[in-house]
Amino acid sequence: MRIDVISIFPDMIEQFASHSLLGRARRDGAFALRVLDLRSVATDPHRSVDDAPFGGGPGMVLAPEPIFETAEAAEVTRPLILLSASGRRLDQQTVESLASGGGFSLLCGRYEGVDERVRLALADDEISVGDYVLAGGEVAAMVILEAVVRLLPGVMGNAASGADDSHSSGLLGHPQYTRPADYRGMAVPEVLRSGDHGRVERWRMAQALARTHQQRPDLIEARGGLSDAERDLLEEFGLLPEL
C-alpha cells in the first residue's frame, strides 16, 4: 500500500509515522508513505501557498495552484481525500475500505480551508474526523494513517486483534482486564478467570451490548435495536435491568 500526504507541515507527519506500531509497519514495508511539502512548489521568497478570500472575510485560504501542481507532479495515489470539517464523518467502515485498497492520498487543509476548485476538480473524496474544527488537517491525517495501517496484514501481531475493536461490529468494545486479579479491592470478574471460553465470549458480547446501549444508543438504534437473543444474553448476566 502507498499513502501520500500533502501538507505545509511535512515534518509533523514524518515524525508521527516514525514511532510505535506505525513506524514499525513502515520500516517492515507494510506500507510506503510519501509526504509532499506543499511549499516546495512556491516561487515567491516567502514560499506562500495561501491568499485572502475573494469577497472578504477573516483568515486565509489555501490557493489552488500549489495544490494542483503538487498533486500532478507527484502523480499522487488515488483516491485523493481532502481532509476538512465539511467532509463526511470518518467511521470504521471507511477505515476498513481504505485498508482493503492499494493506497490513497490525504490533502491536509489549513487556515480557512482550500480553494473550492480543489474540492470540485481535484479531490475524489472529503472526510472529517469529527464534528469539530482543527487548526489543520495534519492531526486528521495522523488519525487516518493509524486507523488504516493497523488493519494491514501482518501489522498487528495477532491477526484477530482488531476483531473486538470498538465499532468493528457496530458495538463498542467490551471491558478488558489483566493482572493482578485483585487491585485495591477491585476484582477481575470471575467469569474471565473461569476457563470457560464459551461463557467468556458470551459475557464479552453482553458487556459490549450493555456498554453500547448506555454510551452510544444511536449505534444500537442503527442495528435495528436489541434482538430477542441479545436481550436473553443481557438477562443471562444480569445486565438487562440496567438498560
PDB file of C-alpha atoms in Angstrom:
ATOM      1  CA  MET A   1       0.000   0.000   0.000  1.00  0.00           C
ATOM      2  CA  ARG A   2       1.202   3.503  -0.824  1.00  0.00           C
ATOM      3  CA  ILE A   3      -0.083   6.521   1.077  1.00  0.00           C
ATOM      4  CA  ASP A   4       0.698  10.101   0.057  1.00  0.00           C
ATOM      5  CA  VAL A   5       0.136  13.061   2.358  1.00  0.00           C
ATOM      6  CA  ILE A   6       0.183  16.668   1.133  1.00  0.00           C
ATOM      7  CA  SER A   7       0.880  19.188   3.884  1.00  0.00           C
ATOM      8  CA  ILE A   8       2.571  22.503   4.656  1.00  0.00           C
ATOM      9  CA  PHE A   9       3.988  20.809   7.773  1.00  0.00           C
ATOM     10  CA  PRO A  10       5.533  17.587   6.424  1.00  0.00           C
ATOM     11  CA  ASP A  11       7.734  17.111   9.496  1.00  0.00           C
ATOM     12  CA  MET A  12       4.642  16.644  11.663  1.00  0.00           C
ATOM     13  CA  ILE A  13       3.576  13.668   9.562  1.00  0.00           C
ATOM     14  CA  GLU A  14       7.083  12.214   9.254  1.00  0.00           C
ATOM     15  CA  GLN A  15       7.653  12.356  13.000  1.00  0.00           C
ATOM     16  CA  PHE A  16       4.321  10.733  13.798  1.00  0.00           C
ATOM     17  CA  ALA A  17       4.863   7.971  11.251  1.00  0.00           C
ATOM     18  CA  SER A  18       8.264   7.068  12.706  1.00  0.00           C
ATOM     19  CA  HIS A  19       7.011   5.862  16.091  1.00  0.00           C
ATOM     20  CA  SER A  20       5.255   2.878  17.655  1.00  0.00           C
ATOM     21  CA  LEU A  21       3.237   0.434  15.556  1.00  0.00           C
ATOM     22  CA  LEU A  22       3.067   2.847  12.620  1.00  0.00           C
ATOM     23  CA  GLY A  23       6.821   3.313  12.488  1.00  0.00           C
ATOM     24  CA  ARG A  24       7.491  -0.417  12.747  1.00  0.00           C
ATOM     25  CA  ALA A  25       4.993  -1.157   9.977  1.00  0.00           C
ATOM     26  CA  ARG A  26       6.662   1.405   7.752  1.00  0.00           C
ATOM     27  CA  ARG A  27      10.133   0.019   8.413  1.00  0.00           C
ATOM     28  CA  ASP A  28       8.886  -3.513   7.758  1.00  0.00           C
ATOM     29  CA  GLY A  29       7.449  -2.465   4.391  1.00  0.00           C
ATOM     30  CA  ALA A  30       3.779  -2.976   5.248  1.00  0.00           C
ATOM     31  CA  PHE A  31       3.112   0.356   3.573  1.00  0.00           C
ATOM     32  CA  ALA A  32       5.019   3.131   1.839  1.00  0.00           C
ATOM     33  CA  LEU A  33       4.484   6.714   2.978  1.00  0.00           C
ATOM     34  CA  ARG A  34       5.357   9.729   0.873  1.00  0.00           C
ATOM     35  CA  VAL A  35       4.928  13.155   2.484  1.00  0.00           C
ATOM     36  CA  LEU A  36       4.740  16.012  -0.002  1.00  0.00           C
ATOM     37  CA  ASP A  37       5.599  19.549   1.073  1.00  0.00           C
ATOM     38  CA  LEU A  38       3.063  21.932  -0.417  1.00  0.00           C
ATOM     39  CA  ARG A  39       5.539  24.801  -0.108  1.00  0.00           C
ATOM     40  CA  SER A  40       8.055  23.059  -2.372  1.00  0.00           C
ATOM     41  CA  VAL A  41       6.308  24.443  -5.469  1.00  0.00           C
ATOM     42  CA  ALA A  42       6.001  28.017  -4.143  1.00  0.00           C
ATOM     43  CA  THR A  43       8.001  30.564  -6.156  1.00  0.00           C
ATOM     44  CA  ASP A  44       7.947  33.705  -4.000  1.00  0.00           C
ATOM     45  CA  PRO A  45      10.522  34.440  -1.282  1.00  0.00           C
ATOM     46  CA  HIS A  46       8.013  33.702   1.480  1.00  0.00           C
ATOM     47  CA  ARG A  47       7.005  30.320  -0.054  1.00  0.00           C
ATOM     48  CA  SER A  48       3.385  31.423   0.078  1.00  0.00           C
ATOM     49  CA  VAL A  49       0.654  28.885  -0.622  1.00  0.00           C
ATOM     50  CA  ASP A  50      -2.343  30.891   0.584  1.00  0.00           C
ATOM     51  CA  ASP A  51      -4.144  34.143  -0.140  1.00  0.00           C
ATOM     52  CA  ALA A  52      -7.022  36.272   1.120  1.00  0.00           C
ATOM     53  CA  PRO A  53     -10.529  35.056   0.269  1.00  0.00           C
ATOM     54  CA  PHE A  54     -12.499  36.674  -2.534  1.00  0.00           C
ATOM     55  CA  GLY A  55     -15.455  38.598  -1.122  1.00  0.00           C
ATOM     56  CA  GLY A  56     -13.569  39.459   2.050  1.00  0.00           C
ATOM     57  CA  GLY A  57     -13.649  37.825   5.428  1.00  0.00           C
ATOM     58  CA  PRO A  58     -11.182  36.677   8.064  1.00  0.00           C
ATOM     59  CA  GLY A  59      -8.259  34.339   7.574  1.00  0.00           C
ATOM     60  CA  MET A  60      -6.535  32.957   4.530  1.00  0.00           C
ATOM     61  CA  VAL A  61      -7.358  30.221   2.007  1.00  0.00           C
ATOM     62  CA  LEU A  62      -5.001  27.636   0.514  1.00  0.00           C
ATOM     63  CA  ALA A  63      -4.615  28.568  -3.148  1.00  0.00           C
ATOM     64  CA  PRO A  64      -5.374  26.101  -5.948  1.00  0.00           C
ATOM     65  CA  GLU A  65      -2.088  26.405  -7.885  1.00  0.00           C
ATOM     66  CA  PRO A  66       0.301  24.780  -5.373  1.00  0.00           C
ATOM     67  CA  ILE A  67      -2.168  22.016  -4.572  1.00  0.00           C
ATOM     68  CA  PHE A  68      -2.870  21.080  -8.189  1.00  0.00           C
ATOM     69  CA  GLU A  69       0.833  21.344  -9.114  1.00  0.00           C
ATOM     70  CA  THR A  70       1.982  19.227  -6.168  1.00  0.00           C
ATOM     71  CA  ALA A  71      -0.595  16.503  -6.773  1.00  0.00           C
ATOM     72  CA  GLU A  72       0.003  16.368 -10.529  1.00  0.00           C
ATOM     73  CA  ALA A  73       3.813  16.484 -10.386  1.00  0.00           C
ATOM     74  CA  ALA A  74       3.914  13.659  -7.850  1.00  0.00           C
ATOM     75  CA  GLU A  75       1.135  11.674  -9.549  1.00  0.00           C
ATOM     76  CA  VAL A  76      -0.386  11.073  -6.142  1.00  0.00           C
ATOM     77  CA  THR A  77      -2.110   7.833  -5.309  1.00  0.00           C
ATOM     78  CA  ARG A  78      -5.835   7.853  -5.893  1.00  0.00           C
ATOM     79  CA  PRO A  79      -8.274   8.384  -4.319  1.00  0.00           C
ATOM     80  CA  LEU A  80      -7.152  11.819  -3.156  1.00  0.00           C
ATOM     81  CA  ILE A  81      -9.016  12.646   0.047  1.00  0.00           C
ATOM     82  CA  LEU A  82      -9.449  16.229   1.193  1.00  0.00           C
ATOM     83  CA  LEU A  83      -9.445  16.478   4.985  1.00  0.00           C
ATOM     84  CA  SER A  84     -11.848  19.153   6.146  1.00  0.00           C
ATOM     85  CA  ALA A  85     -14.563  19.817   8.705  1.00  0.00           C
ATOM     86  CA  SER A  86     -17.086  19.813   5.846  1.00  0.00           C
ATOM     87  CA  GLY A  87     -16.409  16.218   4.800  1.00  0.00           C
ATOM     88  CA  ARG A  88     -18.370  13.079   5.582  1.00  0.00           C
ATOM     89  CA  ARG A  89     -17.582  11.758   9.021  1.00  0.00           C
ATOM     90  CA  LEU A  90     -14.908   9.086   9.312  1.00  0.00           C
ATOM     91  CA  ASP A  91     -16.111   5.720  10.601  1.00  0.00           C
ATOM     92  CA  GLN A  92     -14.734   2.204  10.922  1.00  0.00           C
ATOM     93  CA  GLN A  93     -16.375   1.109   7.688  1.00  0.00           C
ATOM     94  CA  THR A  94     -14.479   3.800   5.778  1.00  0.00           C
ATOM     95  CA  VAL A  95     -11.243   2.833   7.532  1.00  0.00           C
ATOM     96  CA  GLU A  96     -11.719  -0.816   6.575  1.00  0.00           C
ATOM     97  CA  SER A  97     -12.479   0.162   2.982  1.00  0.00           C
ATOM     98  CA  LEU A  98      -9.272   2.203   2.759  1.00  0.00           C
ATOM     99  CA  ALA A  99      -7.265  -0.617   4.336  1.00  0.00           C
ATOM    100  CA  SER A 100      -8.518  -3.077   1.727  1.00  0.00           C
ATOM    101  CA  GLY A 101      -7.357  -0.960  -1.212  1.00  0.00           C
ATOM    102  CA  GLY A 102      -3.991  -0.337  -2.796  1.00  0.00           C
ATOM    103  CA  GLY A 103      -3.478   3.104  -1.327  1.00  0.00           C
ATOM    104  CA  PHE A 104      -4.760   6.653  -1.155  1.00  0.00           C
ATOM    105  CA  SER A 105      -3.669  10.260  -0.658  1.00  0.00           C
ATOM    106  CA  LEU A 106      -4.561  12.775   2.039  1.00  0.00           C
ATOM    107  CA  LEU A 107      -4.664  16.533   1.480  1.00  0.00           C
ATOM    108  CA  CYS A 108      -4.326  18.468   4.725  1.00  0.00           C
ATOM    109  CA  GLY A 109      -6.388  21.633   4.752  1.00  0.00           C
ATOM    110  CA  ARG A 110      -5.265  24.726   6.692  1.00  0.00           C
ATOM    111  CA  TYR A 111      -6.398  28.213   7.591  1.00  0.00           C
ATOM    112  CA  GLU A 112      -9.986  28.881   6.465  1.00  0.00           C
ATOM    113  CA  GLY A 113      -9.843  25.898   4.106  1.00  0.00           C
ATOM    114  CA  VAL A 114      -8.854  25.250   0.500  1.00  0.00           C
ATOM    115  CA  ASP A 115      -9.987  26.902  -2.703  1.00  0.00           C
ATOM    116  CA  GLU A 116     -13.292  25.321  -3.738  1.00  0.00           C
ATOM    117  CA  ARG A 117     -11.867  24.366  -7.126  1.00  0.00           C
ATOM    118  CA  VAL A 118      -9.616  21.865  -5.387  1.00  0.00           C
ATOM    119  CA  ARG A 119     -12.628  20.104  -3.920  1.00  0.00           C
ATOM    120  CA  LEU A 120     -14.553  20.205  -7.194  1.00  0.00           C
ATOM    121  CA  ALA A 121     -11.853  19.298  -9.711  1.00  0.00           C
ATOM    122  CA  LEU A 122      -9.029  17.522  -7.858  1.00  0.00           C
ATOM    123  CA  ALA A 123     -10.242  15.737  -4.728  1.00  0.00           C
ATOM    124  CA  ASP A 124     -12.012  12.390  -5.043  1.00  0.00           C
ATOM    125  CA  ASP A 125     -13.477  12.414  -1.551  1.00  0.00           C
ATOM    126  CA  GLU A 126     -13.777  14.652   1.506  1.00  0.00           C
ATOM    127  CA  ILE A 127     -13.531  13.325   5.050  1.00  0.00           C
ATOM    128  CA  SER A 128     -13.863  14.830   8.524  1.00  0.00           C
ATOM    129  CA  VAL A 129     -12.636  13.067  11.660  1.00  0.00           C
ATOM    130  CA  GLY A 130     -15.437  14.572  13.751  1.00  0.00           C
ATOM    131  CA  ASP A 131     -17.911  17.348  14.222  1.00  0.00           C
ATOM    132  CA  TYR A 132     -15.398  19.911  15.426  1.00  0.00           C
ATOM    133  CA  VAL A 133     -12.776  22.176  13.864  1.00  0.00           C
ATOM    134  CA  LEU A 134      -8.999  21.647  13.935  1.00  0.00           C
ATOM    135  CA  ALA A 135      -6.309  24.164  13.003  1.00  0.00           C
ATOM    136  CA  GLY A 136      -5.366  21.942  10.083  1.00  0.00           C
ATOM    137  CA  GLY A 137      -5.651  18.521   8.534  1.00  0.00           C
ATOM    138  CA  GLU A 138      -2.384  17.101   9.848  1.00  0.00           C
ATOM    139  CA  VAL A 139      -3.890  15.643  13.024  1.00  0.00           C
ATOM    140  CA  ALA A 140      -6.744  14.208  10.954  1.00  0.00           C
ATOM    141  CA  ALA A 141      -4.186  12.648   8.610  1.00  0.00           C
ATOM    142  CA  MET A 142      -2.468  11.032  11.590  1.00  0.00           C
ATOM    143  CA  VAL A 143      -5.777   9.597  12.768  1.00  0.00           C
ATOM    144  CA  ILE A 144      -6.477   8.031   9.386  1.00  0.00           C
ATOM    145  CA  LEU A 145      -2.917   6.743   8.990  1.00  0.00           C
ATOM    146  CA  GLU A 146      -3.002   4.906  12.294  1.00  0.00           C
ATOM    147  CA  ALA A 147      -6.549   3.627  11.895  1.00  0.00           C
ATOM    148  CA  VAL A 148      -5.826   2.210   8.434  1.00  0.00           C
ATOM    149  CA  VAL A 149      -2.285   0.907   8.847  1.00  0.00           C
ATOM    150  CA  ARG A 150      -3.091  -1.142  11.962  1.00  0.00           C
ATOM    151  CA  LEU A 151      -5.532  -3.162   9.837  1.00  0.00           C
ATOM    152  CA  LEU A 152      -2.990  -4.067   7.152  1.00  0.00           C
ATOM    153  CA  PRO A 153      -1.909  -7.728   7.036  1.00  0.00           C
ATOM    154  CA  GLY A 154       0.920  -8.501   9.439  1.00  0.00           C
ATOM    155  CA  VAL A 155       0.905  -5.135  11.203  1.00  0.00           C
ATOM    156  CA  MET A 156      -0.768  -6.362  14.382  1.00  0.00           C
ATOM    157  CA  GLY A 157       0.967  -9.417  15.774  1.00  0.00           C
ATOM    158  CA  ASN A 158      -2.321 -11.267  16.220  1.00  0.00           C
ATOM    159  CA  ALA A 159      -4.497 -11.227  13.112  1.00  0.00           C
ATOM    160  CA  ALA A 160      -7.584 -11.320  15.332  1.00  0.00           C
ATOM    161  CA  SER A 161      -6.523  -8.294  17.396  1.00  0.00           C
ATOM    162  CA  GLY A 162      -8.856  -5.948  15.545  1.00  0.00           C
ATOM    163  CA  ALA A 163     -11.885  -8.205  15.609  1.00  0.00           C
ATOM    164  CA  ASP A 164     -13.085  -6.975  19.006  1.00  0.00           C
ATOM    165  CA  ASP A 165     -12.263  -3.314  18.431  1.00  0.00           C
ATOM    166  CA  SER A 166     -14.932  -0.781  19.214  1.00  0.00           C
ATOM    167  CA  HIS A 167     -17.078  -0.158  16.119  1.00  0.00           C
ATOM    168  CA  SER A 168     -15.758  -3.186  14.199  1.00  0.00           C
ATOM    169  CA  SER A 169     -19.053  -4.970  14.788  1.00  0.00           C
ATOM    170  CA  GLY A 170     -21.182  -1.878  15.217  1.00  0.00           C
ATOM    171  CA  LEU A 171     -20.704  -2.069  19.000  1.00  0.00           C
ATOM    172  CA  LEU A 172     -18.311  -0.533  21.494  1.00  0.00           C
ATOM    173  CA  GLY A 173     -15.602  -2.812  22.810  1.00  0.00           C
ATOM    174  CA  HIS A 174     -16.076  -4.982  25.894  1.00  0.00           C
ATOM    175  CA  PRO A 175     -14.144  -4.296  29.147  1.00  0.00           C
ATOM    176  CA  GLN A 176     -10.558  -5.573  29.317  1.00  0.00           C
ATOM    177  CA  TYR A 177      -8.637  -6.781  32.385  1.00  0.00           C
ATOM    178  CA  THR A 178      -5.113  -8.009  33.100  1.00  0.00           C
ATOM    179  CA  ARG A 179      -3.057  -8.956  36.162  1.00  0.00           C
ATOM    180  CA  PRO A 180      -3.321  -8.597  39.114  1.00  0.00           C
ATOM    181  CA  ALA A 181      -6.621 -10.383  39.617  1.00  0.00           C
ATOM    182  CA  ASP A 182      -7.407  -8.095  42.558  1.00  0.00           C
ATOM    183  CA  TYR A 183      -6.254  -4.487  42.805  1.00  0.00           C
ATOM    184  CA  ARG A 184      -7.258  -2.192  45.649  1.00  0.00           C
ATOM    185  CA  GLY A 185     -10.302  -4.283  46.295  1.00  0.00           C
ATOM    186  CA  MET A 186     -11.381  -4.300  42.651  1.00  0.00           C
ATOM    187  CA  ALA A 187     -11.504  -7.884  41.416  1.00  0.00           C
ATOM    188  CA  VAL A 188     -11.462  -9.142  37.860  1.00  0.00           C
ATOM    189  CA  PRO A 189     -14.878 -10.681  37.068  1.00  0.00           C
ATOM    190  CA  GLU A 190     -14.928 -14.356  37.976  1.00  0.00           C
ATOM    191  CA  VAL A 191     -16.130 -15.386  34.520  1.00  0.00           C
ATOM    192  CA  LEU A 192     -12.851 -14.208  32.982  1.00  0.00           C
ATOM    193  CA  ARG A 193     -10.894 -16.488  35.336  1.00  0.00           C
ATOM    194  CA  SER A 194     -13.195 -19.480  34.920  1.00  0.00           C
ATOM    195  CA  GLY A 195     -11.508 -21.052  31.898  1.00  0.00           C
ATOM    196  CA  ASP A 196     -14.922 -21.451  30.272  1.00  0.00           C
ATOM    197  CA  HIS A 197     -14.168 -19.859  26.902  1.00  0.00           C
ATOM    198  CA  GLY A 198     -17.724 -20.099  25.657  1.00  0.00           C
ATOM    199  CA  ARG A 199     -19.052 -18.287  28.704  1.00  0.00           C
ATOM    200  CA  VAL A 200     -16.276 -15.695  28.427  1.00  0.00           C
ATOM    201  CA  GLU A 201     -17.304 -14.909  24.864  1.00  0.00           C
ATOM    202  CA  ARG A 202     -20.963 -14.599  25.867  1.00  0.00           C
ATOM    203  CA  TRP A 203     -20.012 -12.308  28.761  1.00  0.00           C
ATOM    204  CA  ARG A 204     -17.920 -10.119  26.466  1.00  0.00           C
ATOM    205  CA  MET A 205     -20.751  -9.835  23.967  1.00  0.00           C
ATOM    206  CA  ALA A 206     -23.215  -8.962  26.725  1.00  0.00           C
ATOM    207  CA  GLN A 207     -20.863  -6.316  28.102  1.00  0.00           C
ATOM    208  CA  ALA A 208     -20.365  -4.814  24.641  1.00  0.00           C
ATOM    209  CA  LEU A 209     -24.121  -4.642  24.115  1.00  0.00           C
ATOM    210  CA  ALA A 210     -24.717  -3.070  27.523  1.00  0.00           C
ATOM    211  CA  ARG A 211     -21.912  -0.540  27.157  1.00  0.00           C
ATOM    212  CA  THR A 212     -23.068   0.460  23.695  1.00  0.00           C
ATOM    213  CA  HIS A 213     -26.680   0.788  24.821  1.00  0.00           C
ATOM    214  CA  GLN A 214     -25.630   3.035  27.711  1.00  0.00           C
ATOM    215  CA  GLN A 215     -22.987   5.166  25.987  1.00  0.00           C
ATOM    216  CA  ARG A 216     -23.937   5.110  22.307  1.00  0.00           C
ATOM    217  CA  PRO A 217     -27.640   4.225  21.981  1.00  0.00           C
ATOM    218  CA  ASP A 218     -27.516   5.589  18.421  1.00  0.00           C
ATOM    219  CA  LEU A 219     -25.376   2.595  17.440  1.00  0.00           C
ATOM    220  CA  ILE A 220     -27.927   0.186  18.877  1.00  0.00           C
ATOM    221  CA  GLU A 221     -30.670   2.003  17.011  1.00  0.00           C
ATOM    222  CA  ALA A 222     -28.665   1.785  13.779  1.00  0.00           C
ATOM    223  CA  ARG A 223     -28.548  -2.004  14.234  1.00  0.00           C
ATOM    224  CA  GLY A 224     -32.326  -2.114  14.497  1.00  0.00           C
ATOM    225  CA  GLY A 225     -32.437  -2.276  18.289  1.00  0.00           C
ATOM    226  CA  LEU A 226     -31.763  -5.245  20.539  1.00  0.00           C
ATOM    227  CA  SER A 227     -32.837  -8.636  19.240  1.00  0.00           C
ATOM    228  CA  ASP A 228     -34.579 -11.198  21.437  1.00  0.00           C
ATOM    229  CA  ALA A 229     -31.387 -13.252  21.546  1.00  0.00           C
ATOM    230  CA  GLU A 230     -29.389 -10.211  22.663  1.00  0.00           C
ATOM    231  CA  ARG A 231     -31.919  -9.440  25.373  1.00  0.00           C
ATOM    232  CA  ASP A 232     -31.655 -13.046  26.567  1.00  0.00           C
ATOM    233  CA  LEU A 233     -27.875 -12.695  26.655  1.00  0.00           C
ATOM    234  CA  LEU A 234     -28.082  -9.497  28.699  1.00  0.00           C
ATOM    235  CA  GLU A 235     -30.515 -11.174  31.093  1.00  0.00           C
ATOM    236  CA  GLU A 236     -28.137 -14.142  31.491  1.00  0.00           C
ATOM    237  CA  PHE A 237     -25.531 -11.821  33.001  1.00  0.00           C
ATOM    238  CA  GLY A 238     -27.941  -9.637  34.918  1.00  0.00           C
ATOM    239  CA  LEU A 239     -27.461  -6.636  32.651  1.00  0.00           C
ATOM    240  CA  LEU A 240     -30.943  -6.236  31.218  1.00  0.00           C
ATOM    241  CA  PRO A 241     -32.452  -4.438  34.257  1.00  0.00           C
ATOM    242  CA  GLU A 242     -29.684  -1.786  33.958  1.00  0.00           C
ATOM    243  CA  LEU A 243     -30.767  -0.743  30.447  1.00  0.00           C
TER     244      LEU A 243
END
